Coordinates of C-alpha atoms and ligand atoms in Angstrom, one line a residue:
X1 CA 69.6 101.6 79.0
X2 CA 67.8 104.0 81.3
X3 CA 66.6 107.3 80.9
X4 CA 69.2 109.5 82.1
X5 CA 66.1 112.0 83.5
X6 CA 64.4 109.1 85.1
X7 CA 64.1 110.6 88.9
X8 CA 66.0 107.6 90.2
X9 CA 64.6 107.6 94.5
X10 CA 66.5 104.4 95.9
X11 CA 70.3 103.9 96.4
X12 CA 70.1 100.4 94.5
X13 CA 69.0 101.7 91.3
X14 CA 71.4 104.2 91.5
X15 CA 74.4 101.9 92.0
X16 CA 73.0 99.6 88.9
X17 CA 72.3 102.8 86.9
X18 CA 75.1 105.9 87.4
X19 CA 77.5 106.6 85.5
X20 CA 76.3 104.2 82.7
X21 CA 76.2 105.3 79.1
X22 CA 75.1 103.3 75.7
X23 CA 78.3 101.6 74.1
X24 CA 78.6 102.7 70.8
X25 CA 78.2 99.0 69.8
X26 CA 75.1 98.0 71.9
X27 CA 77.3 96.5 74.5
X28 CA 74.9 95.6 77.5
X29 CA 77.6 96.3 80.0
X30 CA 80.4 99.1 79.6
X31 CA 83.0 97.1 78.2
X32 CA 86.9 96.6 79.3
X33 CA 88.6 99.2 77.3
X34 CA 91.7 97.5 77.1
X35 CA 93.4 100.4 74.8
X36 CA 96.2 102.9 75.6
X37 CA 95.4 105.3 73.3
X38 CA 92.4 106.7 71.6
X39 CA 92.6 107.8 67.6
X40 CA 91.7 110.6 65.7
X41 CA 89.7 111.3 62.5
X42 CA 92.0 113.8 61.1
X43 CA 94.7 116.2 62.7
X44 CA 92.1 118.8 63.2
X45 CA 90.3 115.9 65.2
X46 CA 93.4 115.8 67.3
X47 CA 94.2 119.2 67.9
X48 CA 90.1 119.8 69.2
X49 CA 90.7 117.0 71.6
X50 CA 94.1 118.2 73.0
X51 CA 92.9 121.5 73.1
X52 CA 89.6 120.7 75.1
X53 CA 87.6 121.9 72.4
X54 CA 86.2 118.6 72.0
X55 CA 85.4 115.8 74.4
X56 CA 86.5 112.7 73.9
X57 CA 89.7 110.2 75.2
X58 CA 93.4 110.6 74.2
X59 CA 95.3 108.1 76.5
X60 CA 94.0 105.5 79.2
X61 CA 96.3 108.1 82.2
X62 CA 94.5 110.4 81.1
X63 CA 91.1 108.9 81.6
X64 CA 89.1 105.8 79.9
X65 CA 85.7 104.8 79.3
X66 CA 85.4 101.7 81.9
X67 CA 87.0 103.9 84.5
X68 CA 84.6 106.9 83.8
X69 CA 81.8 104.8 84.8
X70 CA 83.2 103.8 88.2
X71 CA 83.8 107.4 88.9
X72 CA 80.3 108.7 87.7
X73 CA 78.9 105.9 89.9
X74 CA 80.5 106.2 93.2
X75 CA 80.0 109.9 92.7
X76 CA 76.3 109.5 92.4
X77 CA 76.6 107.1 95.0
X78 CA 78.2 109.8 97.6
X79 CA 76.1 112.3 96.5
X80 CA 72.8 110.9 96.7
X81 CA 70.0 112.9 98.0
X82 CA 72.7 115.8 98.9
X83 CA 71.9 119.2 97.7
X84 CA 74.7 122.3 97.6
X85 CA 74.5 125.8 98.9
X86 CA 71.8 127.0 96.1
X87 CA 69.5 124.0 96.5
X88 CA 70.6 122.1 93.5
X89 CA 72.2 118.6 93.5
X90 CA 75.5 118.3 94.9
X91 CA 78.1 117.7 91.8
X92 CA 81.5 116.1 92.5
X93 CA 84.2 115.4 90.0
X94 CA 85.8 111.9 90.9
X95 CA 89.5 110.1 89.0
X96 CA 89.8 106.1 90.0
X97 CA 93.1 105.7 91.0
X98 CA 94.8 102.4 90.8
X99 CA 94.5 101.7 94.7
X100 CA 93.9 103.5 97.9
X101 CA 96.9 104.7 98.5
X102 CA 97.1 106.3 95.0
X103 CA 93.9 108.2 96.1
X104 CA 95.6 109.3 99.4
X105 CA 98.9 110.5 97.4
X106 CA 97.2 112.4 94.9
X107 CA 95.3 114.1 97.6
X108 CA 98.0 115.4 99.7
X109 CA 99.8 115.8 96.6
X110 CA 97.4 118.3 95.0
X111 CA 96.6 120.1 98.2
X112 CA 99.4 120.5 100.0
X113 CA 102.9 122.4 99.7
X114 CA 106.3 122.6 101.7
X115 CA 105.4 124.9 104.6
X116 CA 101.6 123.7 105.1
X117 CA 101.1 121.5 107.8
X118 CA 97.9 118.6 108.1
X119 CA 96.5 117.7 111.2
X120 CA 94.5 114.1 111.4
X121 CA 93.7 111.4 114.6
X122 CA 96.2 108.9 115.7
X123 CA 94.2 106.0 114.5
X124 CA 94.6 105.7 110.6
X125 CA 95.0 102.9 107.8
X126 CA 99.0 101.8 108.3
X127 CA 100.2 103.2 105.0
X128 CA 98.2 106.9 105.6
X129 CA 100.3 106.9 108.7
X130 CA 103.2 105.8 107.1
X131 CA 102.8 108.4 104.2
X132 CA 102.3 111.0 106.8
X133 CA 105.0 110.1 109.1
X134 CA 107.9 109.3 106.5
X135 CA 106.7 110.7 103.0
X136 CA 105.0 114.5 103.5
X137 CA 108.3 115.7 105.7
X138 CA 110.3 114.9 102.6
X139 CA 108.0 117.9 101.0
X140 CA 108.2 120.2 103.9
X141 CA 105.1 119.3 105.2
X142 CA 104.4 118.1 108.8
X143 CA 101.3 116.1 110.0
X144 CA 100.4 116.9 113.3
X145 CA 98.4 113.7 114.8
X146 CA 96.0 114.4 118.0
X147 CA 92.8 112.3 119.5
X148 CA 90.0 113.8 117.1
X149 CA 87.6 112.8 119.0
X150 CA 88.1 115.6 121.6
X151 CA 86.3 118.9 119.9
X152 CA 88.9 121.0 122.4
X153 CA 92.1 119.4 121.4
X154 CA 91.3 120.0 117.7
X155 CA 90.6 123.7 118.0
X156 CA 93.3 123.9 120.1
X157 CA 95.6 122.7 117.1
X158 CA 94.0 124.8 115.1
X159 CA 94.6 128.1 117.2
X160 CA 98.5 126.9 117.7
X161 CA 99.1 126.3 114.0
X162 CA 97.8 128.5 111.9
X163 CA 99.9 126.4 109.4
X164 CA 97.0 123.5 109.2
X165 CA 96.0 123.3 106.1
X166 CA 94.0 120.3 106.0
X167 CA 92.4 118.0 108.4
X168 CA 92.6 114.6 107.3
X169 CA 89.8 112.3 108.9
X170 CA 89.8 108.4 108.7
X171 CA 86.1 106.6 110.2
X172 CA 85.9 104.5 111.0
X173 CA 89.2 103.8 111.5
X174 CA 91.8 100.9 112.2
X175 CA 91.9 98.8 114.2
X176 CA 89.7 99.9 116.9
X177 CA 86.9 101.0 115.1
X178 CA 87.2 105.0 116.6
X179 CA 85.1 107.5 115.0
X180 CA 85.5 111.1 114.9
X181 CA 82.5 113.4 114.7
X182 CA 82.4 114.7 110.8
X183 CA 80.3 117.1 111.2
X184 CA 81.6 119.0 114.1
X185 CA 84.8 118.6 112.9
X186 CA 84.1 120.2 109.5
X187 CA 82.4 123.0 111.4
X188 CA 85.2 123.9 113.5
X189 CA 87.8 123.5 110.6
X190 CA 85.6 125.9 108.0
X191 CA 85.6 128.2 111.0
X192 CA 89.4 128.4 110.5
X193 CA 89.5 128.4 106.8
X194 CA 90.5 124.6 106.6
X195 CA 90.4 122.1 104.0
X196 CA 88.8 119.0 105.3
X197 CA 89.4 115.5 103.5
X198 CA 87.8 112.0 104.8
X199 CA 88.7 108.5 103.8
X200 CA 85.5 106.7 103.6
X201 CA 86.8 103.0 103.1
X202 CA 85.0 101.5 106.0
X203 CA 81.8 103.0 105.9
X204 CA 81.2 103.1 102.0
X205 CA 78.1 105.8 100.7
X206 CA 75.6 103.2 102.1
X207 CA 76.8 104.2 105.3
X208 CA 77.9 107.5 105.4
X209 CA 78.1 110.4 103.2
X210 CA 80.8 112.7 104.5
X211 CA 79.9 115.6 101.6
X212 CA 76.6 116.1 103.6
X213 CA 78.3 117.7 106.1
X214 CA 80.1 119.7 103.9
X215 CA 84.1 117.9 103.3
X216 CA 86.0 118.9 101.0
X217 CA 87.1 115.9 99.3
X218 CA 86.6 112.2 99.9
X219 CA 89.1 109.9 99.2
X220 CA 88.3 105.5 99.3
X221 CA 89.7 102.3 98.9
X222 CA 87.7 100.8 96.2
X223 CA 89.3 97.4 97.0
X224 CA 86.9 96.7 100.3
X225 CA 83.6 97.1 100.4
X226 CA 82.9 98.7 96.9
X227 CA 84.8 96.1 95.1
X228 CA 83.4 93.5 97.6
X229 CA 84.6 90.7 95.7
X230 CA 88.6 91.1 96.4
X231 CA 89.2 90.9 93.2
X232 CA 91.5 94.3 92.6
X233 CA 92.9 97.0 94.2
X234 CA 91.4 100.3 93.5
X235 CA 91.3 103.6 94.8
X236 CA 88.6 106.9 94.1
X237 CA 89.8 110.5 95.0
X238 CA 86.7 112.9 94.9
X239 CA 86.2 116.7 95.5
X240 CA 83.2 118.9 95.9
X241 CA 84.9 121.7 93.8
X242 CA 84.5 120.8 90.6
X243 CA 86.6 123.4 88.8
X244 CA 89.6 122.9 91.0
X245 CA 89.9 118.9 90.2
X246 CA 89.3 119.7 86.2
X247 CA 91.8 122.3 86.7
X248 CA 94.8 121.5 89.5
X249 CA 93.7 117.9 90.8
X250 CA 93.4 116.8 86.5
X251 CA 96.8 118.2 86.0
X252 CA 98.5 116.4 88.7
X253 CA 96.3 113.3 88.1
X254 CA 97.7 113.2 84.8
X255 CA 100.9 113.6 85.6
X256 CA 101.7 111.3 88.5
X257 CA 99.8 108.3 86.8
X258 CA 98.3 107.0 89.7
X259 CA 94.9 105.8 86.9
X260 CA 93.1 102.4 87.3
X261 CA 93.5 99.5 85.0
X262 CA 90.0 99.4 82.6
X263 CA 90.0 95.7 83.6
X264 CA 90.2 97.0 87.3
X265 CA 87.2 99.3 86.9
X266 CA 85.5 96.7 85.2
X267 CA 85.3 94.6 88.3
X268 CA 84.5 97.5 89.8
X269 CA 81.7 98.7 88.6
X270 CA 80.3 95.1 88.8
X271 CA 81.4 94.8 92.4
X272 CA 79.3 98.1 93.3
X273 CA 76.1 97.5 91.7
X274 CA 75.2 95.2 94.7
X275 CA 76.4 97.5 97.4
X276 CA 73.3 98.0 99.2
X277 CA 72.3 94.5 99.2
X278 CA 75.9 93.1 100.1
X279 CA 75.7 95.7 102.6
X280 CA 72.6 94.8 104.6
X281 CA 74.0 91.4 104.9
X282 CA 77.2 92.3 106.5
X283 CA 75.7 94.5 108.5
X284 CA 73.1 92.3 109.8
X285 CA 75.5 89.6 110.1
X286 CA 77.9 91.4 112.5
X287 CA 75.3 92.6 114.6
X288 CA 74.3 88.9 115.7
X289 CA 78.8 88.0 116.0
X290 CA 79.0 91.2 118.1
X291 CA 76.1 89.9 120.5
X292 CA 78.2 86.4 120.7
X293 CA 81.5 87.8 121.6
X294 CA 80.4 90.0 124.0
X295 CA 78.8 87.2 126.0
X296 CA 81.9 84.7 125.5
X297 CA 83.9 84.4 128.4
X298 CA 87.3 83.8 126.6
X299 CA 86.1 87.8 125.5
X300 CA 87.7 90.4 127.6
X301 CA 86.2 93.4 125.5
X302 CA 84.5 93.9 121.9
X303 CA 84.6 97.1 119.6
X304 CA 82.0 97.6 117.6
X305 CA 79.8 101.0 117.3
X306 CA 76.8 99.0 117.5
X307 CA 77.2 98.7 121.5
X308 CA 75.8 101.2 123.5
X309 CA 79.1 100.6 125.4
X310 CA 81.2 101.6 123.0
X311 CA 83.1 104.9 123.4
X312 CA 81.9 105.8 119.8
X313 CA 78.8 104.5 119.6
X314 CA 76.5 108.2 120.1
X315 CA 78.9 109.6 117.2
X316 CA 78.5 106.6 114.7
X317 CA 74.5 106.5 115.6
X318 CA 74.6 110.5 114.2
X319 CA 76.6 110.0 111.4
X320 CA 76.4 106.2 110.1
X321 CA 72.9 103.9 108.7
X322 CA 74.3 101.1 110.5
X323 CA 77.2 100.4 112.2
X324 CA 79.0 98.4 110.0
X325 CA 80.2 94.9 109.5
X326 CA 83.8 96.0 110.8
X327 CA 84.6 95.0 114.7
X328 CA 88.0 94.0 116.8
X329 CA 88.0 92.2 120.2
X330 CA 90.5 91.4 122.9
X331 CA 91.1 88.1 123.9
X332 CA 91.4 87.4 127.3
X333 CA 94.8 85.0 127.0
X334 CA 96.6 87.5 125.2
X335 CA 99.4 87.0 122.5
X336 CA 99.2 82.6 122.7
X337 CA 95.6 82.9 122.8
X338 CA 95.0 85.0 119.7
X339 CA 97.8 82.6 117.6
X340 CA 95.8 79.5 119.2
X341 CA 92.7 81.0 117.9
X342 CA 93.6 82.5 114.5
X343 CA 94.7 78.5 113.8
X344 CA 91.5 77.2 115.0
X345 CA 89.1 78.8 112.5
X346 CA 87.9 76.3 110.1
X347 CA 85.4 78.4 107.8
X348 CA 86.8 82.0 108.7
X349 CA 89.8 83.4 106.6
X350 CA 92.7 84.2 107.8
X351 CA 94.2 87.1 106.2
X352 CA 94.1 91.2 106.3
X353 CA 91.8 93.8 103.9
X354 CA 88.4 93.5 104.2
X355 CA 84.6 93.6 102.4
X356 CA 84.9 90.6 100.9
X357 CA 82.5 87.6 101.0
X358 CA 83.9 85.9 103.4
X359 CA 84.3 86.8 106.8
X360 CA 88.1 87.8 107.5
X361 CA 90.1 88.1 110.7
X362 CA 93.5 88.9 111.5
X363 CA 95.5 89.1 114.5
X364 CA 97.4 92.7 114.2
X365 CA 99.9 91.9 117.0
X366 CA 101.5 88.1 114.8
X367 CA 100.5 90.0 111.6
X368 CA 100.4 93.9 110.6
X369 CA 101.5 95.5 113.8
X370 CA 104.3 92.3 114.5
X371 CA 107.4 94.7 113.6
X372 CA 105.9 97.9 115.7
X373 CA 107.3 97.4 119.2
X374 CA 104.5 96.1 122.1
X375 CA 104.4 100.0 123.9
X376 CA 103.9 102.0 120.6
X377 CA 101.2 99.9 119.6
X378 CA 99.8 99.5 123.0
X379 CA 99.2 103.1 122.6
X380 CA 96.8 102.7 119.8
X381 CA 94.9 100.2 121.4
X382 CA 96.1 96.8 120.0
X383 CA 96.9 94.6 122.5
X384 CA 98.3 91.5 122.4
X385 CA 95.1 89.9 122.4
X386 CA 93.4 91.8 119.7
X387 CA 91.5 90.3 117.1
X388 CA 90.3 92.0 113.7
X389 CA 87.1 91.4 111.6
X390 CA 85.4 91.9 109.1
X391 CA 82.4 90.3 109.0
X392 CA 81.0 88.6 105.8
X393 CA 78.0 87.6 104.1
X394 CA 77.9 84.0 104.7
X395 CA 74.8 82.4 106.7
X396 CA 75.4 83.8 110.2
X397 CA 74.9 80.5 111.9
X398 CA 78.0 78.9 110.6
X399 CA 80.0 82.1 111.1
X400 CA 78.8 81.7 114.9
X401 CA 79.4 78.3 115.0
X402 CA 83.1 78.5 113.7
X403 CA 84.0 81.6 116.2
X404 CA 82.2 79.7 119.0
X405 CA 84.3 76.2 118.5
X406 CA 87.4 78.1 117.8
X407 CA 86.6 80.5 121.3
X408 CA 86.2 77.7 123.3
X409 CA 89.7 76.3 123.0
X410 CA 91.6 79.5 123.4
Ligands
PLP1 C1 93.0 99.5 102.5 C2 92.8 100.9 103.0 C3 93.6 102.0 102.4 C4 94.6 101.7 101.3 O1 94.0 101.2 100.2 P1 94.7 100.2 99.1 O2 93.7 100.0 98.1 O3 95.2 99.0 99.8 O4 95.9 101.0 98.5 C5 93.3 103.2 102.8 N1 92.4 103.5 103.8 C6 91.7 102.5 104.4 C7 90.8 102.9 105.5 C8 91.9 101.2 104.0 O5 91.2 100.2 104.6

């Protein structure tokens, strides 16, 4: 096992070595603790436990040894090389949640109350929207949705509602690939006293590290990228004041039993050890499938931050490594042509979610969006036409060679 002093300099070792800790039984790897509950030596055992006298596990909601090293990692992971107002290295305190959406509830759950009101951009992951839209009223709490990406509009909702107590950021974000600027954002909201929250799913740590521009809290779907294998659904909630999530966020945690599976975290914290390296191949990857779609003439349009073109592209250069391996584009023969060309892919998978292996595409229009009517979704940019992907780690020729053949018939 490494020395946990070691001055660890690249992002790799740092995803192999975080958050691991010598098994009691010389286990190489953190094993699955599949166990609800933990025991005690004697009462007085008990009581020091319960009491927080004494650290150790009581019950897998509460917290668990495989799911402790997940949260130590990715919190390494989005802290890396990030430093807080003294100088010292940024500490966050992290709880794996048992998917995305887990890690979105518990955040609005712990931070908001009947009365407050949270203000985010109009492109977000369906179910964010769908929480926002149908679950916070329920609680008294409105979400007020405006183009982020204009710095005026946002302090202009901040001036008209002093009731803002969060802003909610998502990039980038569905389908079109939008990004909001982070930092100005965060600067504008701590102006105003505001809480400021930012699902990182797309980008991962590799990326982008929203806590160097000083968020509040991060929240991620473990199940894309970090996972990177599709092989569960997980979620992370993570925030940069540490006494607040052992104190409010740990209570509610606890209590709304939103915790990961140990076999969950398990896959996990396999999946992330590779990051970097899955990473660069993605990214490289979907730099050479944006360069052949925007030069296909069944192509109308591409979005992908990578192109100078795009209306994002100055913000993602400030705030991102690399673009990413996510990108959408518009076909120019509409509804028929994206069915005709989702059915002609031969190596390509068809299905939603992302990060994993393989390269994925979807057609939101015959798929997520079919049941939201043509204008509304119009209105968030996906067209009829509209093709989704996530661009995997396969050998780039043959992922060129099956979007070319299946192009050139639709
Ligand atoms: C998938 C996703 C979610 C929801 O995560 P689940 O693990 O499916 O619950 C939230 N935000 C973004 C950006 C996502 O892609």
């Amino acid at each position: 096992m490494a020395d946990q002093s070691f001055p660890i300099t690249g992002f790799s070792s740092l995803a192999i070595h975080a958050g691991h800790r010598q098994d009691p039984n010389y286990a190489h790897l953190t094993p699955i603790y599949a166990t609800s509950t933990f025991v005690y030596d004697d009462a007085e055992q008990g009581m020091r436990r319960f009491s927080g006298r004494e650290e150790g596990y009581i019950y897998t909601r509460w917290g668990n040894p495989t799911s402790r090293e997940a949260e130590e990692k990715i919190a390494a992971l989005e802290t890396f090389g990030i430093t807080d107002d003294s100088g010292d290295p940024l500490r966050v305190k992290s709880y794996l949640q048992s998917s995305g959406m887990a890690a979105v509830s518990s955040l609005f759950m712990t931070t908001l109350q009947a009365g407050d009101k949270v203000l985010s951009h109009y492109s977000l992951y369906g179910g964010t929207q769908e929480h926002m839209n149908t679950l916070l009223p329920n609680f008294g709490v409105e979400a007020i949705i405006a183009d982020l990406r204009n710095l005026n509009i946002v302090e202009d909702m901040l001036k008209q509602h002093p009731a803002i107590k969060m802003i909610y950021l998502e990039t980038p974000a569905n389908p079109t690939i939008q990004c909001v600027d982070i930092e100005a954002i965060t600067r504008l909201g701590k102006q105003h006293g505001k809480l400021i929250a930012c699902d990182n799913t797309f980008a991962t740590p590799y990326l982008q590290q929203p806590f160097k521009y000083g968020v509040d809290f991060i929240v991620h779907s473990t199940t894309k990228f970090l996972n990177g294998h599709g092989t569960a659904v997980g979620g992370i909630f993570m925030g940069r004041d540490v006494s607040f999530m052992q104190g409010r966020t740990y209570k509610i945690y606890k209590a709304l039993g939103g915790n990961s599976s140990p076999y969950d975290a398990f896959l996990l914290v396999n999946g992330i050890k590779t990051l970097e390296l899955r990473m660069e191949r993605h990214c490289s990857n979907a730099e050479k499938v944006a360069t052949l779609l925007t030069s296909h003439p069944a192509v109308a349009s591409v979005n992908y931050n990578g192109l100078s073109t795009h209306p994002d592209y100055a913000v993602a250069k400030k705030q991102m490594r690399h673009p990413g391996a996510m990108m959408s584009f518009e076909l120019k023969g509409g509804l028929q042509a994206g069915i005709h060309f989702m059915n002609r892919l031969r190596l390509c998978t068809r299905t939603v979610s992302l990060g994993t292996c393989d390269t994925l595409l979807s057609h939101p229009a015959s798929m997520t969006h079919y049941s939201v009517p043509k204008e509304q979704r119009e209105q968030y940019g996906i067209t009829d036409g509209l093709i989704r992907m996530s661009v995997g780690m396969e050998n780039v020729a043959d992922i060129l060679n099956d979007l070319e053949q299946a192009l050139n018939e639709s």
